[in-house]
Amino acid sequence: MNLADSVESLQGIGPKRAEILKKAGIRTVRDFFYNLPRDYENFQAAESIAEMRPGKVVIKGKIDSLSTRRAKRRRLSITEGVVRDSTGAVKVVWFNQGYRVKQFSPEKEYYFTGNFELKNGRYSLISPSAAEVADIDPKNGLSPVYVAHGALKSHDFKRLVANSRSKFSEIPDLLPTVKPGTRKNALFYAHFPNSLKSAQNARDYLAYEELFELILAAKLNRQENDKLKAEKIPFNAAKIKEFVAKLPFQLTGAQRLAAWEIFQNMEKDTPMNRLLQGDVGAGKTVVAALAAYAAALEGRQVALLAPTAILATQHCEGFSRLLGAFGVKVALLTGATKKKSELKKQIATGGIDVVIGTHALLTDDTEFHDLSLVVIDEQHRFGVEQRQKLLLKSPDGLAPHLLAMTATPIPRSLQLTVFGDLDVSILNELPKGRQPIATKILTEVETREILYPKIRETLSQKSQIYWICKAIDDDPRTETTSVKSRAAKLARDFPGVEVEFLHGRMKPAEKDAVMERFSRGEIQILVSTTVVEVGVDVPNATLMAIENAESYGLAQLHQLRGRVGRGSKASFCYLLTSGDARPSQRLRELEKSTDGFHLAEVDLKLRGPGEIYGALQHGALDLRIATLSDTRLIHRAQEDVAKFLKNPENMVKYKELMSGITKYQQITTLN
Ligand code: ADP
Ligand code: MG
């Protein structure tokens, strides 16, 4: 047996099942073994049917009279049967689980566990899980439960794993271990536990293994980065001081510290690899501008990559305002830029110091004279290949210093593992004078009663409003209101008020024109899709309404909300919900807190690391087993990785490990 072989090499898995497994991401024998149960059921405490009380029960018996019928509601099927033991009989019911009819044979004995409750005037056992008595170890009564994939249900996985039971002994260790065979035992006991404790220990080991891989990947990235050479950018204290003194505001302590950390990195001939994290509105731009100024002072070039034309334009205006007076030449390069080839010539000959742009920066014919610093705003919006394209535009043999910025706060536990080896600067202090954004969930009825008066008040104070909608066009199948109809409706409801809409399918020039007019205060209400999500800065906007708020993730809502509260005036955010379901915990958390770091922790708990990570990096961190909240395991893995790296022979010896971590290396890198 070879772990890299296709699952089809396992007994009981043919092309059809292999296809289903492939869709679930289970391609190899290794994937198959690592597809751990999601839970364990305990059938040990089976009671007799006569003694059952309402609530969760476990019984043991034979089943007959199985049949499936359609309910009056078209999409529901009901499968029923009768389970008997020596003391009595009970009706069992499953919904939309037609396969149950074929699962059981009338001669065999099964365990059933589920809720015994009153349904339609009669006590029945509702949607129980089941296991064949012969399959369950009588000593512990445990039965693993697998996630179903297509036609492969939990009991199918159980059977397939049982078929391969003898193969476990052939699994080699992945990592150096104190006791040889730790890995195969862990995998075995995860699938065939002796006790819940043994299953938990097994999972702990496998989680540790996974964290080890992740942390090793991050460390190797660091080593690779440290081998690269960059141009030193000396720190010119006098000039920087002068620049800071002329800013229209005082830098916060966090901004000063971040800038200082950046200057320190850029003075070295190893490329900087720094992530600048700061909640929305924390003031990342001026920190980036300071770094750019330091480079420009030395006659070096800087590129700033932004995910949208709107953002690039705003950055260009901001940078020009901050740096123009100091003789730094700033230019914008987006798809809509006119006289592109002329600008590109200037960039190639060093006539421009700071080039700010979108994907247009990445094209092959954009060449730099001496690119020494790359700033990537909202870095998770770009894939590894895109970031690489820009980084390779440095002079031959040199890598640019890299400053990646993100407004998505990274929970501490994630930072320890994935980002443990990155240099991170955190802006955890908002500029002075900011007021927390008052946030409130509104039902449909309340929308008119509360939001409309608030809109009138905001307009009378000459402040501006964002109204966020889900859809661009009306769709008769859903009830979501599009930006277009919402804008039309608001224009009718507020006569004389300038209402405009904005969405991602508009031409860049049209979008820029609308944003421009909104920035200048010529538009009072901007109805928009989430294109305004990142970075857009209009401090005079103080009210935001988010329609269909329940359809967005926590991080995204927090980002959206950050478009207001950017000036000194009090700001408000209303989360509009439809229907009468109780608001989700996400929305309630958002109502309670405006602290992005806190919300990131909450989000991590609610959604798990995969999702969060997806929002941070382009590409998903697919942890199968480990949870990033286990700091004890994380620390252990960190220590062991450090030991592992001390012996270079390990990299040759542990082949499976080294080849398996390339996927993690891709996602734990900034460059
Ligand atoms: P973000 O971190 O979301 O990118 P920005 O850099 O866009 O934040 O800054 C938000 C706003 O705060 C801008 O209008 C900026 O000029 C202003 N700002 C930045 N730093 C300070 C400061 N130290 N004091 C006051 N205002 C500041
Ligand atoms: Mg920004």
XYZ file of C-alpha atoms and ligand atoms in Angstrom:
699
model
C 0.000 0.000 0.000
C 1.172 3.484 -0.850
C -0.457 6.513 0.749
C -0.176 8.446 -2.498
C -2.143 5.807 -4.447
C -5.640 6.564 -5.640
C -8.516 5.593 -3.336
C -9.535 3.130 -6.015
C -6.742 0.871 -4.833
C -8.742 0.254 -1.651
C -11.179 -2.605 -1.327
C -14.781 -1.688 -2.046
C -13.974 1.527 -3.933
C -14.572 1.446 -7.666
C -14.682 4.259 -10.220
C -18.168 5.379 -9.175
C -17.376 5.754 -5.491
C -13.970 7.210 -6.310
C -15.783 9.930 -8.242
C -17.983 10.803 -5.249
C -14.956 10.803 -2.966
C -13.038 13.019 -5.346
C -15.786 15.602 -5.131
C -15.341 15.526 -1.362
C -11.606 16.129 -1.775
C -10.701 12.514 -0.971
C -8.432 11.380 -3.783
C -5.662 9.304 -2.292
C -5.372 6.532 0.242
C -3.899 9.129 2.551
C -6.938 11.391 2.152
C -9.146 8.426 2.881
C -7.439 7.565 6.158
C -7.468 11.185 7.211
C -11.187 11.504 6.612
C -11.890 11.199 10.325
C -15.298 10.672 11.910
C -17.030 13.897 12.768
C -18.359 12.384 15.969
C -18.773 9.153 17.904
C -22.036 7.699 19.015
C -22.166 5.652 22.179
C -24.569 2.716 21.972
C -23.469 1.116 25.186
C -26.261 2.341 27.387
C -29.053 0.684 25.386
C -32.319 0.437 27.282
C -35.411 -1.637 26.659
C -38.202 -0.182 24.555
C -40.659 -0.622 27.411
C -38.558 1.618 29.658
C -37.967 4.493 27.228
C -38.744 8.007 28.447
C -39.145 10.999 26.099
C -35.802 12.555 25.180
C -32.579 11.079 23.854
C -32.646 7.262 23.945
C -30.549 4.297 22.801
C -32.333 1.027 21.967
C -31.371 -2.304 20.411
C -33.702 -4.339 18.202
C -34.803 -5.549 14.786
C -36.592 -3.352 12.314
C -39.459 -4.176 9.945
C -42.347 -2.620 7.991
C -39.999 -0.103 6.358
C -41.536 2.117 3.708
C -41.193 5.603 2.267
C -43.999 7.942 1.290
C -44.244 11.509 -0.005
C -45.655 14.032 2.387
C -48.237 16.569 1.288
C -45.487 19.142 1.184
C -43.915 18.172 -2.109
C -40.272 18.225 -1.172
C -40.560 16.031 1.892
C -40.325 12.239 1.973
C -41.063 10.247 5.102
C -39.525 6.865 5.820
C -41.115 4.851 8.603
C -40.594 1.497 10.253
C -41.095 -0.355 13.494
C -38.304 -1.395 15.845
C -38.974 -4.292 18.224
C -37.159 -5.805 21.138
C -38.333 -8.400 23.646
C -40.174 -5.756 25.670
C -42.100 -3.879 23.001
C -42.167 -1.963 19.728
C -41.712 1.659 18.700
C -42.299 3.548 15.494
C -39.238 5.204 13.904
C -39.402 8.049 11.415
C -36.829 9.621 9.095
C -37.309 12.643 6.863
C -35.760 12.850 3.388
C -33.633 9.780 4.050
C -35.147 7.345 1.580
C -31.966 5.282 1.535
C -32.818 4.013 5.004
C -35.221 1.493 3.417
C -32.268 -0.325 1.919
C -29.933 0.058 4.869
C -31.419 -2.618 7.104
C -32.065 -6.309 6.783
C -34.949 -7.705 8.868
C -32.926 -10.541 10.433
C -30.131 -8.410 11.829
C -30.048 -6.564 15.099
C -29.282 -2.824 15.191
C -28.738 -0.071 17.673
C -30.775 3.099 17.243
C -30.225 6.393 18.951
C -32.202 9.581 18.630
C -34.997 11.550 20.205
C -38.098 9.784 21.418
C -40.785 12.426 21.153
C -44.391 13.287 20.460
C -45.057 13.884 16.786
C -48.494 14.159 15.227
C -50.130 12.875 18.389
C -47.930 9.833 18.745
C -44.602 9.031 20.399
C -41.968 7.975 17.872
C -38.223 7.753 17.576
C -37.318 10.650 15.275
C -34.448 10.458 12.739
C -32.308 8.085 14.806
C -28.824 7.094 13.749
C -28.287 3.385 13.533
C -25.488 0.822 13.626
C -25.427 -2.900 13.225
C -24.907 -4.563 16.608
C -22.306 -6.919 15.120
C -20.217 -3.895 14.051
C -20.021 -2.369 17.497
C -17.387 -3.352 20.002
C -19.449 -4.504 23.008
C -16.708 -3.375 25.391
C -17.205 0.303 24.615
C -20.300 0.612 22.418
C -18.702 3.336 20.281
C -19.648 3.959 16.690
C -17.988 6.598 14.522
C -20.176 8.993 12.564
C -18.851 10.213 9.215
C -19.945 13.175 7.164
C -22.079 11.897 4.280
C -20.984 12.760 0.753
C -23.552 12.250 -1.989
C -24.650 8.645 -2.085
C -22.008 7.662 0.456
C -23.604 7.844 3.874
C -21.959 7.532 7.256
C -22.552 3.777 7.417
C -20.953 3.342 3.973
C -17.809 5.068 5.189
C -17.818 2.853 8.245
C -17.971 -0.231 6.084
C -15.219 1.018 3.749
C -12.890 1.910 6.610
C -13.551 -1.511 8.154
C -12.609 -3.139 4.823
C -9.192 -1.507 5.061
C -8.681 -2.217 8.738
C -5.619 -4.372 8.113
C -3.942 -1.634 6.056
C -3.469 0.724 8.972
C -0.452 -1.211 10.227
C 1.421 -0.280 7.038
C 1.162 3.494 7.525
C 4.634 4.981 8.111
C 5.282 7.831 10.522
C 5.117 11.322 9.054
C 7.127 13.175 11.672
C 9.943 12.292 14.016
C 8.203 10.826 17.058
C 9.198 9.596 20.457
C 7.386 6.308 19.864
C 7.557 4.810 16.351
C 4.125 3.959 14.964
C 2.424 6.896 16.648
C 0.804 7.988 13.416
C -0.678 4.661 12.431
C -2.005 4.133 15.939
C -3.550 7.572 15.986
C -5.289 7.001 12.672
C -6.432 3.571 13.780
C -7.902 4.741 17.075
C -9.574 7.706 15.453
C -11.538 5.276 13.293
C -11.768 2.363 15.747
C -11.709 3.921 19.206
C -11.279 1.854 22.385
C -12.806 4.600 24.379
C -13.728 8.216 23.853
C -10.443 9.073 25.523
C -8.449 7.043 23.000
C -10.318 8.730 20.151
C -9.548 12.125 21.625
C -5.854 11.329 22.092
C -5.691 10.098 18.524
C -7.253 13.274 17.206
C -4.926 15.390 19.339
C -1.933 13.718 17.785
C -3.269 14.169 14.261
C -4.066 17.805 14.981
C -0.516 18.247 16.241
C 0.768 16.664 13.028
C -1.231 19.140 10.987
C -0.025 22.129 13.000
C 3.523 20.883 12.658
C 3.158 20.884 8.859
C 1.656 24.348 8.840
C 4.283 25.859 11.116
C 7.111 24.122 9.286
C 5.839 25.582 6.011
C 5.775 29.079 7.499
C 9.328 28.687 8.879
C 10.651 27.436 5.553
C 9.113 30.426 3.825
C 10.946 32.615 6.251
C 14.228 30.860 5.524
C 13.679 31.249 1.801
C 12.909 34.926 2.176
C 16.022 35.434 4.262
C 18.167 34.106 1.424
C 16.924 36.841 -0.925
C 18.725 40.132 -1.353
C 17.154 43.571 -1.410
C 18.407 47.105 -1.811
C 19.031 48.827 1.488
C 16.922 51.918 1.988
C 18.641 54.064 4.623
C 16.515 55.913 7.142
C 16.801 59.661 6.764
C 15.701 60.815 10.202
C 15.752 64.557 9.508
C 13.646 64.382 6.353
C 11.130 61.954 7.844
C 10.744 64.151 10.923
C 10.054 67.130 8.734
C 7.443 65.156 6.805
C 5.689 63.986 9.953
C 5.654 67.524 11.333
C 3.819 68.737 8.245
C 1.050 66.128 8.410
C -2.421 67.601 9.053
C -2.732 65.351 12.119
C -0.609 63.764 14.815
C 0.378 60.158 14.221
C -0.977 57.707 16.752
C 1.502 55.739 18.831
C 0.662 52.619 16.865
C 1.331 54.372 13.556
C 4.702 55.621 14.809
C 5.703 52.169 15.973
C 4.645 50.545 12.693
C 6.564 53.118 10.652
C 9.639 52.619 12.809
C 9.444 48.834 12.349
C 9.200 49.328 8.604
C 12.194 51.681 8.447
C 14.222 49.135 10.402
C 13.366 46.393 7.900
C 14.130 48.538 4.873
C 17.579 49.413 6.163
C 18.585 45.771 5.785
C 19.604 43.986 2.605
C 17.145 41.177 3.360
C 13.771 42.051 1.877
C 11.145 43.239 4.306
C 8.175 40.914 4.540
C 5.750 42.718 6.749
C 2.034 42.566 7.244
C 0.441 45.798 8.409
C -2.806 44.977 10.110
C -5.179 47.653 11.136
C -8.876 47.789 11.571
C -10.781 49.870 9.056
C -10.050 53.543 9.562
C -6.960 52.880 11.685
C -4.848 54.897 9.260
C -2.736 52.419 7.318
C -2.351 54.690 4.314
C -0.162 57.276 5.982
C 2.121 54.529 7.298
C 2.510 53.215 3.752
C 3.122 56.765 2.529
C 5.930 57.155 5.066
C 7.589 53.996 3.763
C 7.155 55.220 0.192
C 8.661 58.578 1.082
C 11.730 56.910 2.591
C 12.252 54.994 -0.657
C 11.628 58.005 -2.888
C 14.168 60.031 -0.879
C 16.775 57.526 -2.021
C 15.641 57.777 -5.624
C 14.023 54.339 -5.498
C 10.685 53.397 -6.966
C 7.577 52.230 -5.168
C 4.558 50.355 -6.488
C 1.252 50.256 -4.650
C -1.184 47.601 -5.783
C -4.863 48.022 -4.920
C -7.720 45.654 -5.709
C -10.098 48.129 -7.337
C -9.833 51.221 -9.498
C -11.785 53.206 -6.907
C -9.244 52.387 -4.244
C -6.259 52.968 -6.469
C -7.645 56.370 -7.372
C -8.195 57.266 -3.746
C -4.740 56.123 -2.791
C -3.300 58.166 -5.601
C -5.099 61.272 -4.389
C -4.052 60.610 -0.804
C -0.430 59.956 -1.691
C -0.247 62.980 -3.977
C -1.664 65.145 -1.194
C 0.805 63.793 1.350
C 3.908 63.457 -0.830
C 3.441 65.935 -3.664
C 4.663 68.877 -1.608
C 7.911 67.030 -0.982
C 8.689 66.641 -4.655
C 7.685 62.999 -4.902
C 6.133 62.122 -8.264
C 3.027 59.981 -7.886
C 1.116 58.466 -10.817
C -1.963 56.342 -11.296
C -2.029 53.330 -13.599
C -5.333 51.535 -14.050
C -7.140 49.995 -16.986
C -8.779 53.354 -17.632
C -5.557 55.392 -17.652
C -5.138 57.451 -20.806
C -1.812 57.696 -22.597
C -0.697 54.495 -20.951
C 2.372 53.887 -23.056
C 3.705 57.341 -22.304
C 3.267 56.774 -18.572
C 4.872 53.362 -18.832
C 7.875 54.916 -20.510
C 8.210 57.354 -17.625
C 7.974 54.517 -15.132
C 10.605 52.527 -17.008
C 13.032 55.429 -17.027
C 12.487 56.350 -13.386
C 10.534 59.555 -14.026
C 7.840 58.440 -11.577
C 8.619 57.653 -7.933
C 5.408 56.069 -6.738
C 3.132 54.155 -9.107
C -0.286 53.339 -7.777
C -2.548 51.006 -9.652
C -4.654 47.958 -10.091
C -3.959 44.779 -12.028
C -2.752 47.024 -14.830
C 0.522 47.223 -12.883
C 1.077 43.535 -13.371
C 1.218 43.390 -17.155
C 4.533 42.402 -18.699
C 5.009 45.725 -20.443
C 4.949 47.630 -17.159
C 8.642 47.886 -16.385
C 10.318 49.714 -13.562
C 13.601 51.499 -13.395
C 14.401 50.583 -9.817
C 11.478 49.031 -7.980
C 12.519 48.671 -4.346
C 9.309 48.724 -2.339
C 6.004 47.049 -3.092
C 2.913 47.893 -1.073
C -0.115 45.661 -1.502
C -3.370 46.972 -0.128
C -5.934 44.392 0.911
C -3.368 41.762 0.065
C -5.800 38.840 0.433
C -7.537 40.025 -2.709
C -4.570 38.933 -4.779
C -3.364 35.453 -5.538
C 0.189 34.269 -5.102
C 0.872 34.474 -8.841
C -0.330 38.049 -9.040
C 1.806 39.134 -6.130
C 4.782 37.341 -7.649
C 4.350 39.176 -10.952
C 4.879 42.475 -9.237
C 7.707 41.311 -7.013
C 9.649 40.101 -10.030
C 9.765 43.597 -11.477
C 12.728 44.524 -9.297
C 16.198 44.890 -10.760
C 17.880 41.585 -11.586
C 18.825 39.447 -8.636
C 17.071 41.680 -6.132
C 13.746 41.377 -4.360
C 11.762 44.449 -3.349
C 10.779 45.149 0.222
C 7.178 44.110 0.714
C 4.543 45.760 2.859
C 1.202 43.960 2.754
C -1.785 45.648 4.303
C -5.005 44.142 5.508
C -8.028 45.488 7.311
C -9.189 42.016 8.258
C -7.912 41.586 11.781
C -6.226 38.279 12.361
C -7.195 36.421 15.503
C -4.238 35.807 17.803
C -4.348 32.047 17.459
C -4.133 32.277 13.672
C -1.315 34.724 13.965
C 0.667 32.333 16.125
C 0.523 29.532 13.588
C 0.222 30.773 10.077
C 1.677 34.183 10.609
C 3.992 33.198 13.431
C 6.963 33.799 11.248
C 5.896 36.915 9.527
C 6.698 40.332 10.770
C 3.443 41.910 11.747
C 2.663 45.492 12.701
C -0.676 46.159 14.269
C -2.531 49.462 14.340
C -4.700 48.786 17.347
C -5.420 52.396 18.152
C -7.857 54.555 16.229
C -6.954 58.167 15.458
C -8.146 60.613 18.105
C -11.658 61.955 18.057
C -13.320 58.961 16.432
C -16.658 57.949 17.864
C -17.847 54.352 17.887
C -20.395 53.636 15.166
C -23.805 53.125 16.765
C -25.136 49.934 15.221
C -28.687 48.615 15.291
C -30.565 45.700 13.774
C -33.877 46.768 12.237
C -36.821 44.660 11.188
C -38.773 45.551 8.067
C -41.360 47.523 10.032
C -38.749 49.417 12.013
C -36.980 50.386 8.818
C -39.616 52.989 8.022
C -40.162 54.074 11.615
C -36.538 54.501 12.568
C -34.387 54.638 9.462
C -36.340 57.160 7.417
C -36.357 59.835 10.139
C -32.643 59.153 10.639
C -32.019 59.683 6.934
C -33.829 63.028 7.090
C -31.781 64.079 10.112
C -28.528 63.064 8.409
C -29.414 64.955 5.248
C -30.321 68.062 7.236
C -26.853 67.951 8.831
C -25.348 67.915 5.336
C -23.881 64.469 5.987
C -23.972 61.646 3.490
C -25.423 58.169 3.384
C -24.494 54.746 2.063
C -27.233 52.235 1.358
C -25.893 48.759 0.607
C -27.856 46.298 -1.527
C -27.149 42.731 -2.474
C -28.123 42.658 -6.137
C -27.392 44.741 -9.208
C -30.542 43.840 -11.129
C -34.002 42.874 -9.995
C -34.551 39.177 -9.877
C -38.212 38.121 -9.741
C -37.231 34.835 -8.084
C -35.823 36.445 -4.947
C -37.101 39.295 -2.896
C -33.846 41.172 -2.697
C -34.109 44.728 -3.909
C -31.500 45.701 -6.462
C -29.335 48.815 -6.283
C -31.259 50.222 -9.201
C -34.754 49.848 -7.776
C -33.599 50.909 -4.336
C -32.044 54.054 -5.748
C -35.234 54.806 -7.689
C -37.344 54.281 -4.588
C -35.174 56.479 -2.395
C -35.203 59.191 -5.058
C -39.025 59.104 -4.946
C -39.176 59.049 -1.139
C -36.681 61.900 -0.756
C -37.484 64.358 -3.522
C -34.782 66.892 -4.270
C -32.041 64.669 -2.854
C -29.276 63.466 -5.164
C -29.348 59.648 -5.166
C -26.982 57.564 -7.273
C -26.119 53.910 -7.563
C -22.816 52.100 -7.903
C -22.021 48.479 -8.679
C -19.248 46.234 -9.915
C -20.523 45.835 -13.455
C -20.256 49.536 -14.243
C -17.315 50.655 -16.342
C -14.330 51.765 -14.242
C -14.668 55.329 -15.517
C -18.352 55.424 -14.574
C -17.601 54.051 -11.135
C -14.843 56.570 -10.588
C -17.142 59.396 -11.697
C -19.819 58.377 -9.193
C -17.285 57.945 -6.375
C -15.743 61.258 -7.259
C -19.092 63.028 -7.015
C -19.863 61.270 -3.746
C -16.478 62.335 -2.308
C -17.171 65.919 -3.319
C -20.568 65.788 -1.607
C -22.539 66.170 -4.829
C -24.322 62.885 -4.176
C -26.124 62.590 -0.846
C -27.259 58.999 -0.917
C -25.090 56.386 -2.564
C -26.844 53.081 -3.159
C -24.191 50.489 -3.772
C -23.265 46.842 -3.788
C -20.268 45.759 -1.742
C -17.863 47.437 -4.182
C -17.542 50.170 -1.596
C -16.402 47.574 0.868
C -12.694 48.123 0.938
C -10.799 51.213 1.737
C -13.124 53.868 0.362
C -12.713 56.987 2.435
C -15.410 59.659 2.583
C -15.322 61.051 6.133
C -18.517 63.070 5.617
C -20.583 59.889 5.248
C -22.112 59.136 8.642
C -25.004 56.792 7.996
C -25.038 53.348 6.468
C -27.974 51.041 5.878
C -27.197 47.457 4.915
C -30.109 45.688 3.302
C -30.353 41.890 3.630
C -27.713 42.134 6.333
C -28.161 38.478 7.244
C -26.693 37.403 3.924
C -23.187 38.725 4.646
C -20.413 37.312 6.797
C -19.320 39.003 9.988
C -15.979 40.188 8.634
C -17.581 41.621 5.540
C -20.221 43.481 7.509
C -17.546 44.939 9.734
C -15.621 46.065 6.660
C -18.687 47.639 5.128
C -19.559 49.418 8.335
C -16.061 50.866 8.383
C -17.016 53.144 5.475
C -18.704 55.358 8.048
C -17.266 56.642 11.312
C -14.195 57.963 9.520
C -14.545 61.557 10.637
C -15.256 63.223 13.951
C -19.064 63.220 13.589
C -21.145 60.501 15.252
C -21.982 57.701 12.817
C -24.715 55.096 12.555
C -25.109 51.728 10.914
C -28.441 49.983 10.473
C -28.574 46.301 9.688
C -31.817 45.676 7.847
C -33.267 42.199 8.093
C -36.153 40.709 6.216
C -38.586 38.081 7.448
C -39.250 37.592 11.113
C -36.551 35.123 12.085
C -34.570 36.083 15.187
C -31.448 37.972 14.112
C -28.413 35.742 13.781
C -25.654 35.779 16.365
C -23.413 37.406 13.753
C -25.659 40.429 13.575
C -26.068 40.592 17.322
C -22.298 40.510 17.829
C -21.918 43.325 15.335
C -24.527 45.345 17.176
C -22.550 44.913 20.409
C -19.015 45.620 19.233
C -17.037 47.744 16.802
C -13.700 46.167 17.731
C -12.478 44.307 14.660
C -10.063 42.140 16.629
C -12.795 41.025 18.971
C -15.148 40.340 16.060
C -12.447 38.314 14.331
C -12.201 36.041 17.382
C -15.973 35.667 17.425
C -15.980 34.909 13.717
C -13.298 32.280 14.227
C -15.509 30.582 16.807
C -18.639 30.810 14.677
C -17.214 29.743 11.360
C -13.950 27.953 11.976
C -10.491 28.758 10.668
C -11.000 27.718 7.054
C -13.490 30.434 6.345
C -11.601 33.096 8.211
C -8.435 32.211 6.506
C -10.141 32.384 3.147
C -10.959 35.975 3.933
C -7.354 36.722 4.812
C -5.490 35.037 2.062
C -6.353 34.240 -1.469
C -6.795 30.496 -1.116
C -8.167 28.480 1.712
C -6.483 27.095 4.762
C -8.132 23.735 4.874
C -7.350 22.392 8.289
C -8.895 18.974 8.542
C -8.381 18.277 12.181
C -6.653 20.986 14.144
C -8.517 23.917 15.549
C -6.505 27.033 15.894
C -7.771 27.638 19.382
C -5.542 24.961 20.879
C -2.601 27.080 21.970
C -1.078 24.207 23.960
C -0.713 22.071 20.826
C 0.439 25.069 18.821
C 3.278 25.760 21.251
C 4.339 22.130 21.267
C 4.388 22.028 17.476
C 6.378 25.272 17.364
C 9.048 23.892 19.666
C 9.286 20.630 17.768
C 9.510 22.356 14.394
C 12.402 24.426 15.700
C 14.196 21.214 16.742
C 13.393 19.602 13.413
C 14.938 22.455 11.471
C 18.183 22.283 13.458
C 19.033 19.075 11.659
C 19.169 19.659 7.884
C 19.177 15.897 7.245
C 15.550 15.828 8.344
C 14.515 17.601 5.172
C 15.848 14.716 3.161
C 14.710 11.991 5.499
C 11.070 13.025 5.878
C 10.039 13.019 2.239
C 6.288 12.723 2.635
C 6.291 15.601 5.093
C 8.428 17.833 2.900
C 6.393 17.253 -0.241
C 3.085 17.603 1.591
C 3.797 21.042 2.984
C 4.221 22.830 -0.330
C 0.488 23.536 -0.290
C 0.860 25.211 3.092
C 3.891 27.126 1.895
C 1.779 28.723 -0.800
C -0.748 30.011 1.662
C 1.558 31.036 4.466
C 3.543 33.361 2.271
C 3.025 37.025 1.642
C 5.135 37.087 -1.448
P -7.367 52.503 6.697
O -6.486 51.941 7.777
O -8.757 51.993 6.785
O -6.769 52.363 5.339
P -6.978 55.276 6.196
O -5.525 55.230 6.011
O -7.833 55.393 4.980
O -7.476 54.046 7.046
O -7.297 56.451 7.217
C -8.616 56.796 7.547
C -8.747 58.288 7.742
O -8.087 58.684 8.929
C -8.140 59.114 6.626
O -9.019 60.149 6.335
C -6.836 59.616 7.227
O -6.441 60.841 6.660
C -7.174 59.769 8.668
N -6.058 59.580 9.605
C -5.050 58.693 9.499
N -4.217 58.778 10.559
C -4.721 59.748 11.363
C -4.312 60.312 12.620
N -3.216 59.884 13.252
N -5.087 61.271 13.156
C -6.212 61.695 12.537
N -6.635 61.226 11.333
C -5.916 60.260 10.758
Mg -7.247 51.616 3.502
